[in-house]
Amino acid sequence: MTPPKPDPALLEKLAIANRILYDQNVVDGFGHVSVRHDKSPEHFLLSCNRAPGLVSPDDILTYDLNGDLAVASDKRSYLERFIHSEIYKARPDVMSVVHSHSQSVIPFGATGQRLRPIFHMSGFLGSGSALFEIRDAGGNTDLLIRDTGLGKALAQSLGKHNCVLMRGHGSTTVAPSLELAVYRAIYAEVNAKLQIQAAALGPVNFLNEEEAALAAASTEGQVVRAWDLWRGRIGSIA
């Protein structure tokens, strides 16, 4: 069944999210962000295969939870749309997903080290990030999530966490809103950079799980403050 048309304001916001992530150096020519359809929870919105910094509302496509186009388009799809489809399928609470290759995060996945909340802005990391090892799911691959099987394995590794590291690839963050998913992707990168710096100085006193939850409730309740700043930096998206 063809889903209803999404709210045009949501299409614009998703284009803005792409450009914010590019402006904040979380994505470059690669990476993507999606949002669950506002009128049909069994569908999600994701740009066509385009560099995030160039995405406009006209580039947004609609997919079902199998990663198939729900509305026909001649535009090329992202190969790794199954990251998004399988997470939405497994996590009804997730409203937005960001996949990126932000540079400071890569060493953690490659060494099997978790991101852990080093300051109050990254309380969403809770007790730490999850880790996805693609060899366990698909043997030797090009590390890309090319199908539903690999997407399902990634979603299982994510579990109830807000961030999963992908060895040799990048990370995926999730949230109950598009604004929060962008916030978390940005601060996962910031946390990674600070965690590396702190580890060079000595043992790190991370936030414990209760502190992380309290910090997240405080900072994420003000996400519009950061969103408005980031939005103001990117100008027109026409």
PDB file of C-alpha atoms in Angstrom:
ATOM      1  CA  MET A   1       0.000   0.000   0.000  1.00  0.00           C
ATOM      2  CA  THR A   2       1.314   3.431  -0.952  1.00  0.00           C
ATOM      3  CA  PRO A   3       1.826   5.580   2.162  1.00  0.00           C
ATOM      4  CA  PRO A   4       0.392   9.101   2.410  1.00  0.00           C
ATOM      5  CA  LYS A   5       2.625  12.001   1.485  1.00  0.00           C
ATOM      6  CA  PRO A   6       4.802  13.155   4.380  1.00  0.00           C
ATOM      7  CA  ASP A   7       4.556  16.635   5.791  1.00  0.00           C
ATOM      8  CA  PRO A   8       6.647  18.956   3.544  1.00  0.00           C
ATOM      9  CA  ALA A   9       8.071  20.500   6.712  1.00  0.00           C
ATOM     10  CA  LEU A  10       9.528  17.115   7.654  1.00  0.00           C
ATOM     11  CA  LEU A  11      11.158  16.768   4.224  1.00  0.00           C
ATOM     12  CA  GLU A  12      12.749  20.172   4.694  1.00  0.00           C
ATOM     13  CA  LYS A  13      13.920  19.293   8.190  1.00  0.00           C
ATOM     14  CA  LEU A  14      15.531  16.082   6.932  1.00  0.00           C
ATOM     15  CA  ALA A  15      17.384  18.019   4.228  1.00  0.00           C
ATOM     16  CA  ILE A  16      18.530  20.459   6.916  1.00  0.00           C
ATOM     17  CA  ALA A  17      19.701  17.554   9.101  1.00  0.00           C
ATOM     18  CA  ASN A  18      21.873  16.264   6.263  1.00  0.00           C
ATOM     19  CA  ARG A  19      23.483  19.646   5.808  1.00  0.00           C
ATOM     20  CA  ILE A  20      24.011  20.197   9.525  1.00  0.00           C
ATOM     21  CA  LEU A  21      25.848  16.873   9.814  1.00  0.00           C
ATOM     22  CA  TYR A  22      28.062  17.907   6.898  1.00  0.00           C
ATOM     23  CA  ASP A  23      28.717  21.350   8.370  1.00  0.00           C
ATOM     24  CA  GLN A  24      29.659  19.756  11.710  1.00  0.00           C
ATOM     25  CA  ASN A  25      32.133  17.347  10.035  1.00  0.00           C
ATOM     26  CA  VAL A  26      30.218  14.220  11.027  1.00  0.00           C
ATOM     27  CA  VAL A  27      29.586  13.246   7.392  1.00  0.00           C
ATOM     28  CA  ASP A  28      31.407  14.250   4.226  1.00  0.00           C
ATOM     29  CA  GLY A  29      30.549  12.976   0.739  1.00  0.00           C
ATOM     30  CA  PHE A  30      29.256   9.834   2.448  1.00  0.00           C
ATOM     31  CA  GLY A  31      26.927   9.021   5.331  1.00  0.00           C
ATOM     32  CA  HIS A  32      23.173   9.461   5.696  1.00  0.00           C
ATOM     33  CA  VAL A  33      20.363  10.345   8.065  1.00  0.00           C
ATOM     34  CA  SER A  34      16.756   9.183   7.998  1.00  0.00           C
ATOM     35  CA  VAL A  35      13.521   9.854   9.855  1.00  0.00           C
ATOM     36  CA  ARG A  36      10.453   7.709  10.375  1.00  0.00           C
ATOM     37  CA  HIS A  37       7.460   8.771   8.261  1.00  0.00           C
ATOM     38  CA  ASP A  38       5.252  11.164  10.217  1.00  0.00           C
ATOM     39  CA  LYS A  39       2.004   9.571   8.957  1.00  0.00           C
ATOM     40  CA  SER A  40       3.010   5.923   8.577  1.00  0.00           C
ATOM     41  CA  PRO A  41       5.324   4.280  11.155  1.00  0.00           C
ATOM     42  CA  GLU A  42       5.921   1.383   8.759  1.00  0.00           C
ATOM     43  CA  HIS A  43       7.815   3.697   6.406  1.00  0.00           C
ATOM     44  CA  PHE A  44      10.813   6.002   6.647  1.00  0.00           C
ATOM     45  CA  LEU A  45      12.290   8.908   4.716  1.00  0.00           C
ATOM     46  CA  LEU A  46      15.855   8.947   3.380  1.00  0.00           C
ATOM     47  CA  SER A  47      17.617  10.949   0.697  1.00  0.00           C
ATOM     48  CA  CYS A  48      18.461   9.471  -2.666  1.00  0.00           C
ATOM     49  CA  ASN A  49      22.118   8.566  -3.204  1.00  0.00           C
ATOM     50  CA  ARG A  50      23.611  12.022  -2.833  1.00  0.00           C
ATOM     51  CA  ALA A  51      26.306  13.720  -0.770  1.00  0.00           C
ATOM     52  CA  PRO A  52      24.664  14.915   2.482  1.00  0.00           C
ATOM     53  CA  GLY A  53      25.843  18.489   2.065  1.00  0.00           C
ATOM     54  CA  LEU A  54      23.852  18.765  -1.177  1.00  0.00           C
ATOM     55  CA  VAL A  55      20.567  17.162  -0.105  1.00  0.00           C
ATOM     56  CA  SER A  56      17.367  19.121  -0.752  1.00  0.00           C
ATOM     57  CA  PRO A  57      13.729  18.246   0.054  1.00  0.00           C
ATOM     58  CA  ASP A  58      13.223  17.041  -3.528  1.00  0.00           C
ATOM     59  CA  ASP A  59      15.861  14.334  -2.947  1.00  0.00           C
ATOM     60  CA  ILE A  60      13.920  12.592  -0.162  1.00  0.00           C
ATOM     61  CA  LEU A  61      12.547   9.122  -0.954  1.00  0.00           C
ATOM     62  CA  THR A  62      10.087   6.951   0.964  1.00  0.00           C
ATOM     63  CA  TYR A  63      10.934   3.362   1.944  1.00  0.00           C
ATOM     64  CA  ASP A  64       9.176   0.509   3.684  1.00  0.00           C
ATOM     65  CA  LEU A  65      10.748  -1.466   6.516  1.00  0.00           C
ATOM     66  CA  ASN A  66      12.218  -3.975   4.072  1.00  0.00           C
ATOM     67  CA  GLY A  67      14.301  -1.189   2.546  1.00  0.00           C
ATOM     68  CA  ASP A  68      12.227  -1.154  -0.653  1.00  0.00           C
ATOM     69  CA  LEU A  69      10.957   2.010  -2.297  1.00  0.00           C
ATOM     70  CA  ALA A  70       7.360   2.610  -1.282  1.00  0.00           C
ATOM     71  CA  VAL A  71       6.882   5.368  -3.836  1.00  0.00           C
ATOM     72  CA  ALA A  72       8.416   4.827  -7.273  1.00  0.00           C
ATOM     73  CA  SER A  73      11.376   7.013  -8.185  1.00  0.00           C
ATOM     74  CA  ASP A  74      14.026   7.057 -10.890  1.00  0.00           C
ATOM     75  CA  LYS A  75      16.557   8.351  -8.365  1.00  0.00           C
ATOM     76  CA  ARG A  76      19.252   5.995  -7.149  1.00  0.00           C
ATOM     77  CA  SER A  77      18.942   4.639  -3.588  1.00  0.00           C
ATOM     78  CA  TYR A  78      21.651   4.449  -0.970  1.00  0.00           C
ATOM     79  CA  LEU A  79      23.153   0.962  -0.872  1.00  0.00           C
ATOM     80  CA  GLU A  80      23.108   0.926   2.944  1.00  0.00           C
ATOM     81  CA  ARG A  81      19.447   1.828   3.404  1.00  0.00           C
ATOM     82  CA  PHE A  82      19.129  -1.506   5.245  1.00  0.00           C
ATOM     83  CA  ILE A  83      20.877   0.059   8.241  1.00  0.00           C
ATOM     84  CA  HIS A  84      17.811   2.228   8.607  1.00  0.00           C
ATOM     85  CA  SER A  85      15.072  -0.227   7.651  1.00  0.00           C
ATOM     86  CA  GLU A  86      16.170  -2.957  10.049  1.00  0.00           C
ATOM     87  CA  ILE A  87      16.672  -0.596  12.986  1.00  0.00           C
ATOM     88  CA  TYR A  88      13.208   0.897  12.492  1.00  0.00           C
ATOM     89  CA  LYS A  89      11.805  -2.622  12.274  1.00  0.00           C
ATOM     90  CA  ALA A  90      13.523  -3.740  15.488  1.00  0.00           C
ATOM     91  CA  ARG A  91      13.112  -0.520  17.508  1.00  0.00           C
ATOM     92  CA  PRO A  92       9.626   1.074  17.427  1.00  0.00           C
ATOM     93  CA  ASP A  93      10.949   3.777  19.771  1.00  0.00           C
ATOM     94  CA  VAL A  94      13.476   4.999  17.195  1.00  0.00           C
ATOM     95  CA  MET A  95      12.320   7.932  15.080  1.00  0.00           C
ATOM     96  CA  SER A  96      15.621   8.830  13.425  1.00  0.00           C
ATOM     97  CA  VAL A  97      18.885   7.110  12.451  1.00  0.00           C
ATOM     98  CA  VAL A  98      22.284   8.587  11.519  1.00  0.00           C
ATOM     99  CA  HIS A  99      25.072   6.566   9.905  1.00  0.00           C
ATOM    100  CA  SER A 100      28.473   8.238   9.624  1.00  0.00           C
ATOM    101  CA  HIS A 101      32.193   7.632   9.279  1.00  0.00           C
ATOM    102  CA  SER A 102      33.288  10.408  11.644  1.00  0.00           C
ATOM    103  CA  GLN A 103      37.025  10.111  12.070  1.00  0.00           C
ATOM    104  CA  SER A 104      37.522  10.122  15.837  1.00  0.00           C
ATOM    105  CA  VAL A 105      35.027   7.276  16.247  1.00  0.00           C
ATOM    106  CA  ILE A 106      36.782   4.885  13.826  1.00  0.00           C
ATOM    107  CA  PRO A 107      39.638   3.884  16.203  1.00  0.00           C
ATOM    108  CA  PHE A 108      37.161   2.688  18.833  1.00  0.00           C
ATOM    109  CA  GLY A 109      35.432   0.233  16.523  1.00  0.00           C
ATOM    110  CA  ALA A 110      38.766  -0.979  15.159  1.00  0.00           C
ATOM    111  CA  THR A 111      40.103  -1.742  18.638  1.00  0.00           C
ATOM    112  CA  GLY A 112      36.882  -3.021  20.162  1.00  0.00           C
ATOM    113  CA  GLN A 113      36.836  -0.174  22.671  1.00  0.00           C
ATOM    114  CA  ARG A 114      33.500   1.313  23.675  1.00  0.00           C
ATOM    115  CA  LEU A 115      32.639   4.962  23.570  1.00  0.00           C
ATOM    116  CA  ARG A 116      31.814   5.867  27.161  1.00  0.00           C
ATOM    117  CA  PRO A 117      30.347   9.169  28.345  1.00  0.00           C
ATOM    118  CA  ILE A 118      33.241  11.407  29.303  1.00  0.00           C
ATOM    119  CA  PHE A 119      31.173  14.565  29.850  1.00  0.00           C
ATOM    120  CA  HIS A 120      27.602  15.629  30.393  1.00  0.00           C
ATOM    121  CA  MET A 121      26.891  16.346  26.721  1.00  0.00           C
ATOM    122  CA  SER A 122      27.250  12.659  25.858  1.00  0.00           C
ATOM    123  CA  GLY A 123      25.035  11.197  28.560  1.00  0.00           C
ATOM    124  CA  PHE A 124      23.105   9.375  25.820  1.00  0.00           C
ATOM    125  CA  LEU A 125      25.990   6.899  25.676  1.00  0.00           C
ATOM    126  CA  GLY A 126      24.806   5.519  29.021  1.00  0.00           C
ATOM    127  CA  SER A 127      26.962   2.569  30.021  1.00  0.00           C
ATOM    128  CA  GLY A 128      28.742   2.666  26.662  1.00  0.00           C
ATOM    129  CA  SER A 129      28.266   2.087  22.953  1.00  0.00           C
ATOM    130  CA  ALA A 130      27.529  -1.282  21.363  1.00  0.00           C
ATOM    131  CA  LEU A 131      29.907  -2.918  18.851  1.00  0.00           C
ATOM    132  CA  PHE A 132      29.026  -4.622  15.563  1.00  0.00           C
ATOM    133  CA  GLU A 133      31.495  -7.126  14.076  1.00  0.00           C
ATOM    134  CA  ILE A 134      30.425  -7.743  10.496  1.00  0.00           C
ATOM    135  CA  ARG A 135      32.623 -10.852  10.151  1.00  0.00           C
ATOM    136  CA  ASP A 136      30.381 -12.604  12.645  1.00  0.00           C
ATOM    137  CA  ALA A 137      27.347 -11.894  10.470  1.00  0.00           C
ATOM    138  CA  GLY A 138      28.717 -12.123   6.938  1.00  0.00           C
ATOM    139  CA  GLY A 139      32.303 -13.370   6.923  1.00  0.00           C
ATOM    140  CA  ASN A 140      34.733 -11.314   4.853  1.00  0.00           C
ATOM    141  CA  THR A 141      32.868  -8.464   3.158  1.00  0.00           C
ATOM    142  CA  ASP A 142      33.449  -4.919   1.934  1.00  0.00           C
ATOM    143  CA  LEU A 143      32.064  -3.873   5.369  1.00  0.00           C
ATOM    144  CA  LEU A 144      28.932  -2.306   3.862  1.00  0.00           C
ATOM    145  CA  ILE A 145      25.419  -3.178   5.057  1.00  0.00           C
ATOM    146  CA  ARG A 146      24.163  -4.312   1.669  1.00  0.00           C
ATOM    147  CA  ASP A 147      21.118  -6.409   2.561  1.00  0.00           C
ATOM    148  CA  THR A 148      18.466  -7.143   5.145  1.00  0.00           C
ATOM    149  CA  GLY A 149      20.500  -9.925   6.762  1.00  0.00           C
ATOM    150  CA  LEU A 150      23.403  -7.640   7.598  1.00  0.00           C
ATOM    151  CA  GLY A 151      21.010  -4.873   8.593  1.00  0.00           C
ATOM    152  CA  LYS A 152      19.225  -7.205  10.987  1.00  0.00           C
ATOM    153  CA  ALA A 153      22.531  -8.288  12.522  1.00  0.00           C
ATOM    154  CA  LEU A 154      23.502  -4.642  13.011  1.00  0.00           C
ATOM    155  CA  ALA A 155      20.150  -3.887  14.667  1.00  0.00           C
ATOM    156  CA  GLN A 156      20.637  -6.865  16.988  1.00  0.00           C
ATOM    157  CA  SER A 157      24.077  -5.580  17.979  1.00  0.00           C
ATOM    158  CA  LEU A 158      22.637  -2.125  18.640  1.00  0.00           C
ATOM    159  CA  GLY A 159      20.082  -3.672  20.985  1.00  0.00           C
ATOM    160  CA  LYS A 160      18.753  -1.011  23.343  1.00  0.00           C
ATOM    161  CA  HIS A 161      21.828   1.218  23.009  1.00  0.00           C
ATOM    162  CA  ASN A 162      21.783   4.625  21.329  1.00  0.00           C
ATOM    163  CA  CYS A 163      25.028   4.114  19.425  1.00  0.00           C
ATOM    164  CA  VAL A 164      26.675   1.132  17.765  1.00  0.00           C
ATOM    165  CA  LEU A 165      30.251   1.143  16.454  1.00  0.00           C
ATOM    166  CA  MET A 166      30.923  -0.703  13.202  1.00  0.00           C
ATOM    167  CA  ARG A 167      34.436  -2.125  13.074  1.00  0.00           C
ATOM    168  CA  GLY A 168      36.417  -0.686  10.166  1.00  0.00           C
ATOM    169  CA  HIS A 169      33.446   1.343   8.996  1.00  0.00           C
ATOM    170  CA  GLY A 170      31.937   3.951  11.294  1.00  0.00           C
ATOM    171  CA  SER A 171      28.978   4.207  13.629  1.00  0.00           C
ATOM    172  CA  THR A 172      25.210   4.447  13.754  1.00  0.00           C
ATOM    173  CA  THR A 173      23.275   6.522  16.273  1.00  0.00           C
ATOM    174  CA  VAL A 174      19.542   6.494  16.951  1.00  0.00           C
ATOM    175  CA  ALA A 175      17.095   8.756  18.765  1.00  0.00           C
ATOM    176  CA  PRO A 176      13.413   9.470  19.381  1.00  0.00           C
ATOM    177  CA  SER A 177      13.561  12.567  17.148  1.00  0.00           C
ATOM    178  CA  LEU A 178      15.485  13.835  14.149  1.00  0.00           C
ATOM    179  CA  GLU A 179      16.980  16.718  16.111  1.00  0.00           C
ATOM    180  CA  LEU A 180      18.228  14.357  18.821  1.00  0.00           C
ATOM    181  CA  ALA A 181      19.712  11.919  16.312  1.00  0.00           C
ATOM    182  CA  VAL A 182      21.743  14.769  14.817  1.00  0.00           C
ATOM    183  CA  TYR A 183      22.776  15.939  18.300  1.00  0.00           C
ATOM    184  CA  ARG A 184      23.875  12.434  19.290  1.00  0.00           C
ATOM    185  CA  ALA A 185      25.871  11.870  16.106  1.00  0.00           C
ATOM    186  CA  ILE A 186      27.690  15.162  16.634  1.00  0.00           C
ATOM    187  CA  TYR A 187      28.439  14.528  20.288  1.00  0.00           C
ATOM    188  CA  ALA A 188      29.478  10.916  19.682  1.00  0.00           C
ATOM    189  CA  GLU A 189      32.276  12.362  17.549  1.00  0.00           C
ATOM    190  CA  VAL A 190      33.119  15.001  20.173  1.00  0.00           C
ATOM    191  CA  ASN A 191      33.127  12.370  22.922  1.00  0.00           C
ATOM    192  CA  ALA A 192      35.419  10.110  20.893  1.00  0.00           C
ATOM    193  CA  LYS A 193      37.946  12.897  20.413  1.00  0.00           C
ATOM    194  CA  LEU A 194      37.902  13.808  24.108  1.00  0.00           C
ATOM    195  CA  GLN A 195      38.078  10.174  25.198  1.00  0.00           C
ATOM    196  CA  ILE A 196      41.228   9.622  23.143  1.00  0.00           C
ATOM    197  CA  GLN A 197      42.799  12.773  24.602  1.00  0.00           C
ATOM    198  CA  ALA A 198      41.890  11.872  28.178  1.00  0.00           C
ATOM    199  CA  ALA A 199      43.143   8.285  27.862  1.00  0.00           C
ATOM    200  CA  ALA A 200      46.592   9.631  26.960  1.00  0.00           C
ATOM    201  CA  LEU A 201      46.726  11.454  30.286  1.00  0.00           C
ATOM    202  CA  GLY A 202      45.770   8.569  32.545  1.00  0.00           C
ATOM    203  CA  PRO A 203      42.777   6.597  33.857  1.00  0.00           C
ATOM    204  CA  VAL A 204      39.489   8.223  32.871  1.00  0.00           C
ATOM    205  CA  ASN A 205      36.701   8.849  35.384  1.00  0.00           C
ATOM    206  CA  PHE A 206      33.658   8.374  33.135  1.00  0.00           C
ATOM    207  CA  LEU A 207      30.080   9.257  34.015  1.00  0.00           C
ATOM    208  CA  ASN A 208      28.377   6.335  35.679  1.00  0.00           C
ATOM    209  CA  GLU A 209      25.059   5.090  34.326  1.00  0.00           C
ATOM    210  CA  GLU A 210      22.918   7.186  36.669  1.00  0.00           C
ATOM    211  CA  GLU A 211      24.937  10.329  36.011  1.00  0.00           C
ATOM    212  CA  ALA A 212      24.670   9.671  32.271  1.00  0.00           C
ATOM    213  CA  ALA A 213      20.884   9.342  32.449  1.00  0.00           C
ATOM    214  CA  LEU A 214      20.515  12.526  34.494  1.00  0.00           C
ATOM    215  CA  ALA A 215      22.849  14.443  32.188  1.00  0.00           C
ATOM    216  CA  ALA A 216      21.024  13.236  29.079  1.00  0.00           C
ATOM    217  CA  ALA A 217      17.670  14.304  30.488  1.00  0.00           C
ATOM    218  CA  SER A 218      19.065  17.772  31.154  1.00  0.00           C
ATOM    219  CA  THR A 219      21.009  18.439  27.957  1.00  0.00           C
ATOM    220  CA  GLU A 220      18.734  16.698  25.476  1.00  0.00           C
ATOM    221  CA  GLY A 221      15.757  18.587  26.819  1.00  0.00           C
ATOM    222  CA  GLN A 222      17.389  21.684  25.335  1.00  0.00           C
ATOM    223  CA  VAL A 223      18.266  20.232  21.941  1.00  0.00           C
ATOM    224  CA  VAL A 224      16.377  22.984  20.098  1.00  0.00           C
ATOM    225  CA  ARG A 225      18.982  25.458  21.375  1.00  0.00           C
ATOM    226  CA  ALA A 226      21.763  23.609  19.549  1.00  0.00           C
ATOM    227  CA  TRP A 227      19.581  22.812  16.527  1.00  0.00           C
ATOM    228  CA  ASP A 228      18.755  26.500  15.996  1.00  0.00           C
ATOM    229  CA  LEU A 229      22.462  27.371  16.106  1.00  0.00           C
ATOM    230  CA  TRP A 230      23.433  24.619  13.648  1.00  0.00           C
ATOM    231  CA  ARG A 231      20.486  25.475  11.399  1.00  0.00           C
ATOM    232  CA  GLY A 232      21.581  29.097  11.277  1.00  0.00           C
ATOM    233  CA  ARG A 233      25.006  28.144   9.941  1.00  0.00           C
ATOM    234  CA  ILE A 234      23.849  26.407   6.761  1.00  0.00           C
ATOM    235  CA  GLY A 235      21.734  29.114   5.118  1.00  0.00           C
ATOM    236  CA  SER A 236      19.253  28.335   2.351  1.00  0.00           C
ATOM    237  CA  ILE A 237      18.673  24.735   1.255  1.00  0.00           C
ATOM    238  CA  ALA A 238      17.002  25.613  -2.047  1.00  0.00           C
TER     239      ALA A 238
END
